[in-house]
Amino acid sequence: MATKPGKITVVGSGFYGSTTALRLAQYDVVGTVVLTDIVEGKPEGLALDINQSRSIEGFETEVVGVGGGSYEGTEGSDVVVVTAGLPRKPGMSRMDLIETNAGIVRSVAENVARTSPDAVVIVVSNPLDEMTALAQLATGFPTQRVMGQAGMLDTARFTDNVARELGVATSSVRTLTLGSHGDTMVPVPSRCTVDGQPLADVLAADRIAHLVDRTRNGGAEVVALLKTGSAYYAPSAAAARMAKAVIEDSGAVLPVCAWVDGEYGISGVYLGVEAEIGREGVRRVVEGDLTDDELAGLRDAAEAVRTKQADVADL
């Protein structure tokens, strides 16, 4: 029996979706987390397993599994996290998934609009920027209520890369990535610090460039090592933290894929930026100081994803 108000639905019960559901349940910020999948029995079994960990981990959120592609039980969700879609395989780019995942995301978005018309939607399916745009079109929701998870993950990867390079605690490192989730990702070294010192003061320019490149290819690095499937621990942490910020109406400023309408001189595109997150989704895009090169990179990323986002409208 749900002890708190609020419901979050996670669509897709693969590694990413089930780990996101687990993290959200352990946050204990809503009464119910619904885990759905087209496979009958899988989300139900995962939900049972997670619920049986509640007394050990000390949380009360109930996880409900819904299989067979049904959306029964998801009605009235406050947040819907869309993880449905095929993961990458070694040698595949995120763009290789576009046609297959577009059909899946469109179907999910239409069902979400029907069953949870007031929800905030967080998209994590790849290619991320394009699928976020498609989800907004398919739901018909206001742009602020549809956002994508990418910048938090890419920023976390950048932070980990810097901390490992310098042999320091991750808590002492602050980094930021903007732009697209892919080749036109824009890590922002000018906004990065280590123990409050600018990154450029503690790390040589060539090493920063190396870490930027490793961050940009962080997903492919994991995919190549796993050989089957793609990353899910760090991505699920990012998606769950975004959902938590919505539920708590926290006003946290997070790097996410959001609709940009004039900020940085860019308009009419979903793009990785910092945004203030609350109960209605994106309250506002937060503009920060960028170098000329970083701003140029962000504007290039906007144009690169703009064309692809226009293409998904017909998929």
JSON list of N, CA and C in Angstrom, two decimals, residues 8-83:
[
{"chain": "A", "resi": 8, "resn": "ILE", "atom": "N", "xyz": [5.84, 7.57, -10.18]},
{"chain": "A", "resi": 8, "resn": "ILE", "atom": "CA", "xyz": [6.79, 7.68, -11.29]},
{"chain": "A", "resi": 8, "resn": "ILE", "atom": "C", "xyz": [6.72, 6.39, -12.09]},
{"chain": "A", "resi": 9, "resn": "THR", "atom": "N", "xyz": [6.58, 6.50, -13.39]},
{"chain": "A", "resi": 9, "resn": "THR", "atom": "CA", "xyz": [6.61, 5.34, -14.27]},
{"chain": "A", "resi": 9, "resn": "THR", "atom": "C", "xyz": [7.93, 5.30, -15.02]},
{"chain": "A", "resi": 10, "resn": "VAL", "atom": "N", "xyz": [8.53, 4.11, -15.07]},
{"chain": "A", "resi": 10, "resn": "VAL", "atom": "CA", "xyz": [9.73, 3.87, -15.87]},
{"chain": "A", "resi": 10, "resn": "VAL", "atom": "C", "xyz": [9.34, 2.91, -16.99]},
{"chain": "A", "resi": 11, "resn": "VAL", "atom": "N", "xyz": [9.44, 3.37, -18.22]},
{"chain": "A", "resi": 11, "resn": "VAL", "atom": "CA", "xyz": [9.05, 2.55, -19.37]},
{"chain": "A", "resi": 11, "resn": "VAL", "atom": "C", "xyz": [10.28, 1.82, -19.90]},
{"chain": "A", "resi": 12, "resn": "GLY", "atom": "N", "xyz": [10.23, 0.50, -19.84]},
{"chain": "A", "resi": 12, "resn": "GLY", "atom": "CA", "xyz": [11.36, -0.32, -20.26]},
{"chain": "A", "resi": 12, "resn": "GLY", "atom": "C", "xyz": [12.03, -0.92, -19.04]},
{"chain": "A", "resi": 13, "resn": "SER", "atom": "N", "xyz": [12.08, -2.25, -18.96]},
{"chain": "A", "resi": 13, "resn": "SER", "atom": "CA", "xyz": [12.63, -2.89, -17.76]},
{"chain": "A", "resi": 13, "resn": "SER", "atom": "C", "xyz": [13.93, -3.62, -18.04]},
{"chain": "A", "resi": 14, "resn": "GLY", "atom": "N", "xyz": [14.68, -3.11, -19.01]},
{"chain": "A", "resi": 14, "resn": "GLY", "atom": "CA", "xyz": [16.04, -3.62, -19.21]},
{"chain": "A", "resi": 14, "resn": "GLY", "atom": "C", "xyz": [16.94, -3.19, -18.06]},
{"chain": "A", "resi": 15, "resn": "PHE", "atom": "N", "xyz": [18.24, -3.36, -18.22]},
{"chain": "A", "resi": 15, "resn": "PHE", "atom": "CA", "xyz": [19.16, -2.99, -17.15]},
{"chain": "A", "resi": 15, "resn": "PHE", "atom": "C", "xyz": [18.99, -1.52, -16.75]},
{"chain": "A", "resi": 16, "resn": "TYR", "atom": "N", "xyz": [18.87, -0.66, -17.77]},
{"chain": "A", "resi": 16, "resn": "TYR", "atom": "CA", "xyz": [18.73, 0.78, -17.50]},
{"chain": "A", "resi": 16, "resn": "TYR", "atom": "C", "xyz": [17.44, 1.06, -16.74]},
{"chain": "A", "resi": 17, "resn": "GLY", "atom": "N", "xyz": [16.32, 0.58, -17.25]},
{"chain": "A", "resi": 17, "resn": "GLY", "atom": "CA", "xyz": [15.04, 0.87, -16.64]},
{"chain": "A", "resi": 17, "resn": "GLY", "atom": "C", "xyz": [14.91, 0.28, -15.25]},
{"chain": "A", "resi": 18, "resn": "SER", "atom": "N", "xyz": [15.31, -0.97, -15.08]},
{"chain": "A", "resi": 18, "resn": "SER", "atom": "CA", "xyz": [15.15, -1.61, -13.77]},
{"chain": "A", "resi": 18, "resn": "SER", "atom": "C", "xyz": [16.07, -0.97, -12.73]},
{"chain": "A", "resi": 19, "resn": "THR", "atom": "N", "xyz": [17.27, -0.57, -13.14]},
{"chain": "A", "resi": 19, "resn": "THR", "atom": "CA", "xyz": [18.17, 0.10, -12.19]},
{"chain": "A", "resi": 19, "resn": "THR", "atom": "C", "xyz": [17.64, 1.48, -11.83]},
{"chain": "A", "resi": 20, "resn": "THR", "atom": "N", "xyz": [17.05, 2.17, -12.80]},
{"chain": "A", "resi": 20, "resn": "THR", "atom": "CA", "xyz": [16.42, 3.47, -12.51]},
{"chain": "A", "resi": 20, "resn": "THR", "atom": "C", "xyz": [15.28, 3.30, -11.52]},
{"chain": "A", "resi": 21, "resn": "ALA", "atom": "N", "xyz": [14.45, 2.28, -11.73]},
{"chain": "A", "resi": 21, "resn": "ALA", "atom": "CA", "xyz": [13.33, 2.02, -10.82]},
{"chain": "A", "resi": 21, "resn": "ALA", "atom": "C", "xyz": [13.84, 1.73, -9.41]},
{"chain": "A", "resi": 22, "resn": "LEU", "atom": "N", "xyz": [14.90, 0.94, -9.31]},
{"chain": "A", "resi": 22, "resn": "LEU", "atom": "CA", "xyz": [15.48, 0.63, -8.00]},
{"chain": "A", "resi": 22, "resn": "LEU", "atom": "C", "xyz": [15.97, 1.89, -7.31]},
{"chain": "A", "resi": 23, "resn": "ARG", "atom": "N", "xyz": [16.70, 2.73, -8.04]},
{"chain": "A", "resi": 23, "resn": "ARG", "atom": "CA", "xyz": [17.22, 3.97, -7.44]},
{"chain": "A", "resi": 23, "resn": "ARG", "atom": "C", "xyz": [16.07, 4.87, -6.97]},
{"chain": "A", "resi": 24, "resn": "LEU", "atom": "N", "xyz": [15.05, 4.99, -7.79]},
{"chain": "A", "resi": 24, "resn": "LEU", "atom": "CA", "xyz": [13.91, 5.83, -7.43]},
{"chain": "A", "resi": 24, "resn": "LEU", "atom": "C", "xyz": [13.19, 5.28, -6.20]},
{"chain": "A", "resi": 25, "resn": "ALA", "atom": "N", "xyz": [13.03, 3.97, -6.14]},
{"chain": "A", "resi": 25, "resn": "ALA", "atom": "CA", "xyz": [12.39, 3.37, -4.97]},
{"chain": "A", "resi": 25, "resn": "ALA", "atom": "C", "xyz": [13.21, 3.64, -3.71]},
{"chain": "A", "resi": 26, "resn": "GLN", "atom": "N", "xyz": [14.50, 3.51, -3.81]},
{"chain": "A", "resi": 26, "resn": "GLN", "atom": "CA", "xyz": [15.37, 3.72, -2.65]},
{"chain": "A", "resi": 26, "resn": "GLN", "atom": "C", "xyz": [15.41, 5.18, -2.22]},
{"chain": "A", "resi": 27, "resn": "TYR", "atom": "N", "xyz": [15.14, 6.11, -3.14]},
{"chain": "A", "resi": 27, "resn": "TYR", "atom": "CA", "xyz": [15.03, 7.52, -2.74]},
{"chain": "A", "resi": 27, "resn": "TYR", "atom": "C", "xyz": [13.84, 7.72, -1.80]},
{"chain": "A", "resi": 28, "resn": "ASP", "atom": "N", "xyz": [12.79, 6.89, -1.96]},
{"chain": "A", "resi": 28, "resn": "ASP", "atom": "CA", "xyz": [11.62, 6.94, -1.08]},
{"chain": "A", "resi": 28, "resn": "ASP", "atom": "C", "xyz": [10.91, 8.29, -1.11]},
{"chain": "A", "resi": 29, "resn": "VAL", "atom": "N", "xyz": [10.79, 8.87, -2.32]},
{"chain": "A", "resi": 29, "resn": "VAL", "atom": "CA", "xyz": [10.17, 10.20, -2.44]},
{"chain": "A", "resi": 29, "resn": "VAL", "atom": "C", "xyz": [8.76, 10.14, -3.03]},
{"chain": "A", "resi": 30, "resn": "VAL", "atom": "N", "xyz": [8.35, 8.96, -3.48]},
{"chain": "A", "resi": 30, "resn": "VAL", "atom": "CA", "xyz": [6.98, 8.78, -3.98]},
{"chain": "A", "resi": 30, "resn": "VAL", "atom": "C", "xyz": [6.42, 7.49, -3.40]},
{"chain": "A", "resi": 31, "resn": "GLY", "atom": "N", "xyz": [5.09, 7.34, -3.49]},
{"chain": "A", "resi": 31, "resn": "GLY", "atom": "CA", "xyz": [4.47, 6.13, -3.00]},
{"chain": "A", "resi": 31, "resn": "GLY", "atom": "C", "xyz": [4.68, 4.94, -3.91]},
{"chain": "A", "resi": 32, "resn": "THR", "atom": "N", "xyz": [4.70, 5.22, -5.24]},
{"chain": "A", "resi": 32, "resn": "THR", "atom": "CA", "xyz": [4.71, 4.13, -6.21]},
{"chain": "A", "resi": 32, "resn": "THR", "atom": "C", "xyz": [5.67, 4.41, -7.36]},
{"chain": "A", "resi": 33, "resn": "VAL", "atom": "N", "xyz": [6.43, 3.40, -7.73]},
{"chain": "A", "resi": 33, "resn": "VAL", "atom": "CA", "xyz": [7.19, 3.41, -8.98]},
{"chain": "A", "resi": 33, "resn": "VAL", "atom": "C", "xyz": [6.65, 2.27, -9.83]},
{"chain": "A", "resi": 34, "resn": "VAL", "atom": "N", "xyz": [6.19, 2.60, -11.03]},
{"chain": "A", "resi": 34, "resn": "VAL", "atom": "CA", "xyz": [5.66, 1.58, -11.94]},
{"chain": "A", "resi": 34, "resn": "VAL", "atom": "C", "xyz": [6.73, 1.26, -12.99]},
{"chain": "A", "resi": 35, "resn": "LEU", "atom": "N", "xyz": [7.02, -0.01, -13.16]},
{"chain": "A", "resi": 35, "resn": "LEU", "atom": "CA", "xyz": [8.01, -0.47, -14.14]},
{"chain": "A", "resi": 35, "resn": "LEU", "atom": "C", "xyz": [7.27, -1.24, -15.21]},
{"chain": "A", "resi": 36, "resn": "THR", "atom": "N", "xyz": [7.37, -0.80, -16.47]},
{"chain": "A", "resi": 36, "resn": "THR", "atom": "CA", "xyz": [6.62, -1.44, -17.56]},
{"chain": "A", "resi": 36, "resn": "THR", "atom": "C", "xyz": [7.57, -2.05, -18.60]},
{"chain": "A", "resi": 37, "resn": "ASP", "atom": "N", "xyz": [7.01, -2.96, -19.37]},
{"chain": "A", "resi": 37, "resn": "ASP", "atom": "CA", "xyz": [7.78, -3.56, -20.46]},
{"chain": "A", "resi": 37, "resn": "ASP", "atom": "C", "xyz": [6.82, -4.28, -21.39]},
{"chain": "A", "resi": 38, "resn": "ILE", "atom": "N", "xyz": [7.24, -4.52, -22.63]},
{"chain": "A", "resi": 38, "resn": "ILE", "atom": "CA", "xyz": [6.43, -5.30, -23.56]},
{"chain": "A", "resi": 38, "resn": "ILE", "atom": "C", "xyz": [6.47, -6.78, -23.21]},
{"chain": "A", "resi": 39, "resn": "VAL", "atom": "N", "xyz": [7.51, -7.20, -22.48]},
{"chain": "A", "resi": 39, "resn": "VAL", "atom": "CA", "xyz": [7.65, -8.60, -22.09]},
{"chain": "A", "resi": 39, "resn": "VAL", "atom": "C", "xyz": [6.76, -8.89, -20.89]},
{"chain": "A", "resi": 40, "resn": "GLU", "atom": "N", "xyz": [5.99, -9.93, -20.98]},
{"chain": "A", "resi": 40, "resn": "GLU", "atom": "CA", "xyz": [5.09, -10.33, -19.89]},
{"chain": "A", "resi": 40, "resn": "GLU", "atom": "C", "xyz": [5.90, -11.02, -18.79]},
{"chain": "A", "resi": 41, "resn": "GLY", "atom": "N", "xyz": [5.73, -10.59, -17.57]},
{"chain": "A", "resi": 41, "resn": "GLY", "atom": "CA", "xyz": [6.37, -11.25, -16.44]},
{"chain": "A", "resi": 41, "resn": "GLY", "atom": "C", "xyz": [7.67, -10.61, -15.99]},
{"chain": "A", "resi": 42, "resn": "LYS", "atom": "N", "xyz": [8.44, -10.06, -16.91]},
{"chain": "A", "resi": 42, "resn": "LYS", "atom": "CA", "xyz": [9.74, -9.51, -16.53]},
{"chain": "A", "resi": 42, "resn": "LYS", "atom": "C", "xyz": [9.62, -8.34, -15.55]},
{"chain": "A", "resi": 43, "resn": "PRO", "atom": "N", "xyz": [8.82, -7.30, -15.86]},
{"chain": "A", "resi": 43, "resn": "PRO", "atom": "CA", "xyz": [8.72, -6.21, -14.90]},
{"chain": "A", "resi": 43, "resn": "PRO", "atom": "C", "xyz": [8.05, -6.63, -13.59]},
{"chain": "A", "resi": 44, "resn": "GLU", "atom": "N", "xyz": [7.10, -7.58, -13.67]},
{"chain": "A", "resi": 44, "resn": "GLU", "atom": "CA", "xyz": [6.46, -8.06, -12.46]},
{"chain": "A", "resi": 44, "resn": "GLU", "atom": "C", "xyz": [7.48, -8.76, -11.54]},
{"chain": "A", "resi": 45, "resn": "GLY", "atom": "N", "xyz": [8.34, -9.57, -12.16]},
{"chain": "A", "resi": 45, "resn": "GLY", "atom": "CA", "xyz": [9.35, -10.27, -11.38]},
{"chain": "A", "resi": 45, "resn": "GLY", "atom": "C", "xyz": [10.38, -9.33, -10.77]},
{"chain": "A", "resi": 46, "resn": "LEU", "atom": "N", "xyz": [10.80, -8.33, -11.56]},
{"chain": "A", "resi": 46, "resn": "LEU", "atom": "CA", "xyz": [11.75, -7.35, -11.05]},
{"chain": "A", "resi": 46, "resn": "LEU", "atom": "C", "xyz": [11.14, -6.54, -9.91]},
{"chain": "A", "resi": 47, "resn": "ALA", "atom": "N", "xyz": [9.86, -6.16, -10.06]},
{"chain": "A", "resi": 47, "resn": "ALA", "atom": "CA", "xyz": [9.18, -5.40, -9.02]},
{"chain": "A", "resi": 47, "resn": "ALA", "atom": "C", "xyz": [9.12, -6.20, -7.72]},
{"chain": "A", "resi": 48, "resn": "LEU", "atom": "N", "xyz": [8.77, -7.47, -7.83]},
{"chain": "A", "resi": 48, "resn": "LEU", "atom": "CA", "xyz": [8.70, -8.33, -6.64]},
{"chain": "A", "resi": 48, "resn": "LEU", "atom": "C", "xyz": [10.06, -8.39, -5.96]},
{"chain": "A", "resi": 49, "resn": "ASP", "atom": "N", "xyz": [11.10, -8.56, -6.74]},
{"chain": "A", "resi": 49, "resn": "ASP", "atom": "CA", "xyz": [12.46, -8.64, -6.20]},
{"chain": "A", "resi": 49, "resn": "ASP", "atom": "C", "xyz": [12.85, -7.35, -5.48]},
{"chain": "A", "resi": 50, "resn": "ILE", "atom": "N", "xyz": [12.58, -6.21, -6.12]},
{"chain": "A", "resi": 50, "resn": "ILE", "atom": "CA", "xyz": [12.91, -4.92, -5.50]},
{"chain": "A", "resi": 50, "resn": "ILE", "atom": "C", "xyz": [12.11, -4.72, -4.21]},
{"chain": "A", "resi": 51, "resn": "ASN", "atom": "N", "xyz": [10.81, -5.02, -4.25]},
{"chain": "A", "resi": 51, "resn": "ASN", "atom": "CA", "xyz": [9.98, -4.85, -3.06]},
{"chain": "A", "resi": 51, "resn": "ASN", "atom": "C", "xyz": [10.49, -5.68, -1.89]},
{"chain": "A", "resi": 52, "resn": "GLN", "atom": "N", "xyz": [11.02, -6.84, -2.18]},
{"chain": "A", "resi": 52, "resn": "GLN", "atom": "CA", "xyz": [11.51, -7.70, -1.10]},
{"chain": "A", "resi": 52, "resn": "GLN", "atom": "C", "xyz": [12.82, -7.20, -0.50]},
{"chain": "A", "resi": 53, "resn": "SER", "atom": "N", "xyz": [13.40, -6.16, -1.09]},
{"chain": "A", "resi": 53, "resn": "SER", "atom": "CA", "xyz": [14.60, -5.54, -0.51]},
{"chain": "A", "resi": 53, "resn": "SER", "atom": "C", "xyz": [14.26, -4.37, 0.41]},
{"chain": "A", "resi": 54, "resn": "ARG", "atom": "N", "xyz": [12.97, -4.01, 0.50]},
{"chain": "A", "resi": 54, "resn": "ARG", "atom": "CA", "xyz": [12.59, -2.79, 1.21]},
{"chain": "A", "resi": 54, "resn": "ARG", "atom": "C", "xyz": [12.96, -2.83, 2.69]},
{"chain": "A", "resi": 55, "resn": "SER", "atom": "N", "xyz": [12.72, -3.94, 3.35]},
{"chain": "A", "resi": 55, "resn": "SER", "atom": "CA", "xyz": [13.02, -4.00, 4.77]},
{"chain": "A", "resi": 55, "resn": "SER", "atom": "C", "xyz": [14.53, -3.98, 5.04]},
{"chain": "A", "resi": 56, "resn": "ILE", "atom": "N", "xyz": [15.31, -4.44, 4.07]},
{"chain": "A", "resi": 56, "resn": "ILE", "atom": "CA", "xyz": [16.77, -4.43, 4.23]},
{"chain": "A", "resi": 56, "resn": "ILE", "atom": "C", "xyz": [17.32, -3.03, 4.03]},
{"chain": "A", "resi": 57, "resn": "GLU", "atom": "N", "xyz": [16.84, -2.36, 2.99]},
{"chain": "A", "resi": 57, "resn": "GLU", "atom": "CA", "xyz": [17.36, -1.03, 2.65]},
{"chain": "A", "resi": 57, "resn": "GLU", "atom": "C", "xyz": [16.60, 0.10, 3.33]},
{"chain": "A", "resi": 58, "resn": "GLY", "atom": "N", "xyz": [15.44, -0.19, 3.92]},
{"chain": "A", "resi": 58, "resn": "GLY", "atom": "CA", "xyz": [14.73, 0.81, 4.69]},
{"chain": "A", "resi": 58, "resn": "GLY", "atom": "C", "xyz": [13.99, 1.84, 3.87]},
{"chain": "A", "resi": 59, "resn": "PHE", "atom": "N", "xyz": [13.26, 1.39, 2.83]},
{"chain": "A", "resi": 59, "resn": "PHE", "atom": "CA", "xyz": [12.40, 2.31, 2.08]},
{"chain": "A", "resi": 59, "resn": "PHE", "atom": "C", "xyz": [11.02, 1.68, 1.93]},
{"chain": "A", "resi": 60, "resn": "GLU", "atom": "N", "xyz": [10.01, 2.54, 1.69]},
{"chain": "A", "resi": 60, "resn": "GLU", "atom": "CA", "xyz": [8.63, 2.07, 1.63]},
{"chain": "A", "resi": 60, "resn": "GLU", "atom": "C", "xyz": [8.00, 2.17, 0.25]},
{"chain": "A", "resi": 61, "resn": "THR", "atom": "N", "xyz": [8.64, 2.89, -0.68]},
{"chain": "A", "resi": 61, "resn": "THR", "atom": "CA", "xyz": [8.09, 3.01, -2.03]},
{"chain": "A", "resi": 61, "resn": "THR", "atom": "C", "xyz": [7.80, 1.62, -2.60]},
{"chain": "A", "resi": 62, "resn": "GLU", "atom": "N", "xyz": [6.59, 1.46, -3.14]},
{"chain": "A", "resi": 62, "resn": "GLU", "atom": "CA", "xyz": [6.21, 0.18, -3.74]},
{"chain": "A", "resi": 62, "resn": "GLU", "atom": "C", "xyz": [6.49, 0.21, -5.23]},
{"chain": "A", "resi": 63, "resn": "VAL", "atom": "N", "xyz": [7.12, -0.82, -5.73]},
{"chain": "A", "resi": 63, "resn": "VAL", "atom": "CA", "xyz": [7.36, -0.96, -7.17]},
{"chain": "A", "resi": 63, "resn": "VAL", "atom": "C", "xyz": [6.31, -1.91, -7.74]},
{"chain": "A", "resi": 64, "resn": "VAL", "atom": "N", "xyz": [5.64, -1.48, -8.79]},
{"chain": "A", "resi": 64, "resn": "VAL", "atom": "CA", "xyz": [4.60, -2.27, -9.45]},
{"chain": "A", "resi": 64, "resn": "VAL", "atom": "C", "xyz": [5.07, -2.61, -10.86]},
{"chain": "A", "resi": 65, "resn": "GLY", "atom": "N", "xyz": [5.06, -3.87, -11.22]},
{"chain": "A", "resi": 65, "resn": "GLY", "atom": "CA", "xyz": [5.47, -4.28, -12.55]},
{"chain": "A", "resi": 65, "resn": "GLY", "atom": "C", "xyz": [4.27, -4.47, -13.46]},
{"chain": "A", "resi": 66, "resn": "VAL", "atom": "N", "xyz": [4.38, -3.97, -14.68]},
{"chain": "A", "resi": 66, "resn": "VAL", "atom": "CA", "xyz": [3.29, -4.10, -15.66]},
{"chain": "A", "resi": 66, "resn": "VAL", "atom": "C", "xyz": [3.89, -4.59, -16.99]},
{"chain": "A", "resi": 67, "resn": "GLY", "atom": "N", "xyz": [3.59, -5.82, -17.35]},
{"chain": "A", "resi": 67, "resn": "GLY", "atom": "CA", "xyz": [4.14, -6.40, -18.57]},
{"chain": "A", "resi": 67, "resn": "GLY", "atom": "C", "xyz": [3.14, -6.41, -19.72]},
{"chain": "A", "resi": 68, "resn": "GLY", "atom": "N", "xyz": [3.57, -6.98, -20.83]},
{"chain": "A", "resi": 68, "resn": "GLY", "atom": "CA", "xyz": [2.70, -7.13, -21.99]},
{"chain": "A", "resi": 68, "resn": "GLY", "atom": "C", "xyz": [2.41, -5.85, -22.73]},
{"chain": "A", "resi": 69, "resn": "GLY", "atom": "N", "xyz": [3.21, -4.81, -22.48]},
{"chain": "A", "resi": 69, "resn": "GLY", "atom": "CA", "xyz": [3.00, -3.55, -23.19]},
{"chain": "A", "resi": 69, "resn": "GLY", "atom": "C", "xyz": [1.84, -2.74, -22.68]},
{"chain": "A", "resi": 70, "resn": "SER", "atom": "N", "xyz": [1.27, -3.14, -21.55]},
{"chain": "A", "resi": 70, "resn": "SER", "atom": "CA", "xyz": [0.12, -2.43, -20.99]},
{"chain": "A", "resi": 70, "resn": "SER", "atom": "C", "xyz": [0.56, -1.17, -20.26]},
{"chain": "A", "resi": 71, "resn": "TYR", "atom": "N", "xyz": [-0.32, -0.17, -20.26]},
{"chain": "A", "resi": 71, "resn": "TYR", "atom": "CA", "xyz": [-0.08, 1.05, -19.47]},
{"chain": "A", "resi": 71, "resn": "TYR", "atom": "C", "xyz": [-1.06, 1.14, -18.31]},
{"chain": "A", "resi": 72, "resn": "GLU", "atom": "N", "xyz": [-1.78, 0.05, -18.06]},
{"chain": "A", "resi": 72, "resn": "GLU", "atom": "CA", "xyz": [-2.70, 0.01, -16.93]},
{"chain": "A", "resi": 72, "resn": "GLU", "atom": "C", "xyz": [-1.90, 0.08, -15.63]},
{"chain": "A", "resi": 73, "resn": "GLY", "atom": "N", "xyz": [-2.28, 1.00, -14.78]},
{"chain": "A", "resi": 73, "resn": "GLY", "atom": "CA", "xyz": [-1.55, 1.21, -13.53]},
{"chain": "A", "resi": 73, "resn": "GLY", "atom": "C", "xyz": [-0.58, 2.38, -13.59]},
{"chain": "A", "resi": 74, "resn": "THR", "atom": "N", "xyz": [-0.31, 2.85, -14.80]},
{"chain": "A", "resi": 74, "resn": "THR", "atom": "CA", "xyz": [0.59, 4.01, -14.94]},
{"chain": "A", "resi": 74, "resn": "THR", "atom": "C", "xyz": [-0.17, 5.33, -14.90]},
{"chain": "A", "resi": 75, "resn": "GLU", "atom": "N", "xyz": [-1.50, 5.25, -14.95]},
{"chain": "A", "resi": 75, "resn": "GLU", "atom": "CA", "xyz": [-2.32, 6.46, -15.11]},
{"chain": "A", "resi": 75, "resn": "GLU", "atom": "C", "xyz": [-2.00, 7.50, -14.04]},
{"chain": "A", "resi": 76, "resn": "GLY", "atom": "N", "xyz": [-1.95, 8.74, -14.48]},
{"chain": "A", "resi": 76, "resn": "GLY", "atom": "CA", "xyz": [-1.75, 9.84, -13.55]},
{"chain": "A", "resi": 76, "resn": "GLY", "atom": "C", "xyz": [-0.34, 9.95, -13.00]},
{"chain": "A", "resi": 77, "resn": "SER", "atom": "N", "xyz": [0.64, 9.41, -13.71]},
{"chain": "A", "resi": 77, "resn": "SER", "atom": "CA", "xyz": [2.02, 9.50, -13.24]},
{"chain": "A", "resi": 77, "resn": "SER", "atom": "C", "xyz": [2.48, 10.96, -13.23]},
{"chain": "A", "resi": 78, "resn": "ASP", "atom": "N", "xyz": [3.27, 11.29, -12.22]},
{"chain": "A", "resi": 78, "resn": "ASP", "atom": "CA", "xyz": [3.84, 12.63, -12.12]},
{"chain": "A", "resi": 78, "resn": "ASP", "atom": "C", "xyz": [5.06, 12.79, -13.02]},
{"chain": "A", "resi": 79, "resn": "VAL", "atom": "N", "xyz": [5.82, 11.73, -13.14]},
{"chain": "A", "resi": 79, "resn": "VAL", "atom": "CA", "xyz": [7.01, 11.70, -14.00]},
{"chain": "A", "resi": 79, "resn": "VAL", "atom": "C", "xyz": [7.02, 10.38, -14.75]},
{"chain": "A", "resi": 80, "resn": "VAL", "atom": "N", "xyz": [7.40, 10.42, -16.03]},
{"chain": "A", "resi": 80, "resn": "VAL", "atom": "CA", "xyz": [7.60, 9.20, -16.80]},
{"chain": "A", "resi": 80, "resn": "VAL", "atom": "C", "xyz": [9.01, 9.23, -17.37]},
{"chain": "A", "resi": 81, "resn": "VAL", "atom": "N", "xyz": [9.78, 8.20, -17.06]},
{"chain": "A", "resi": 81, "resn": "VAL", "atom": "CA", "xyz": [11.14, 8.06, -17.59]},
{"chain": "A", "resi": 81, "resn": "VAL", "atom": "C", "xyz": [11.09, 7.04, -18.72]},
{"chain": "A", "resi": 82, "resn": "VAL", "atom": "N", "xyz": [11.49, 7.47, -19.91]},
{"chain": "A", "resi": 82, "resn": "VAL", "atom": "CA", "xyz": [11.39, 6.62, -21.11]},
{"chain": "A", "resi": 82, "resn": "VAL", "atom": "C", "xyz": [12.76, 6.03, -21.41]},
{"chain": "A", "resi": 83, "resn": "THR", "atom": "N", "xyz": [12.93, 4.75, -21.08]},
{"chain": "A", "resi": 83, "resn": "THR", "atom": "CA", "xyz": [14.19, 4.06, -21.38]},
{"chain": "A", "resi": 83, "resn": "THR", "atom": "C", "xyz": [14.02, 3.07, -22.52]}
]
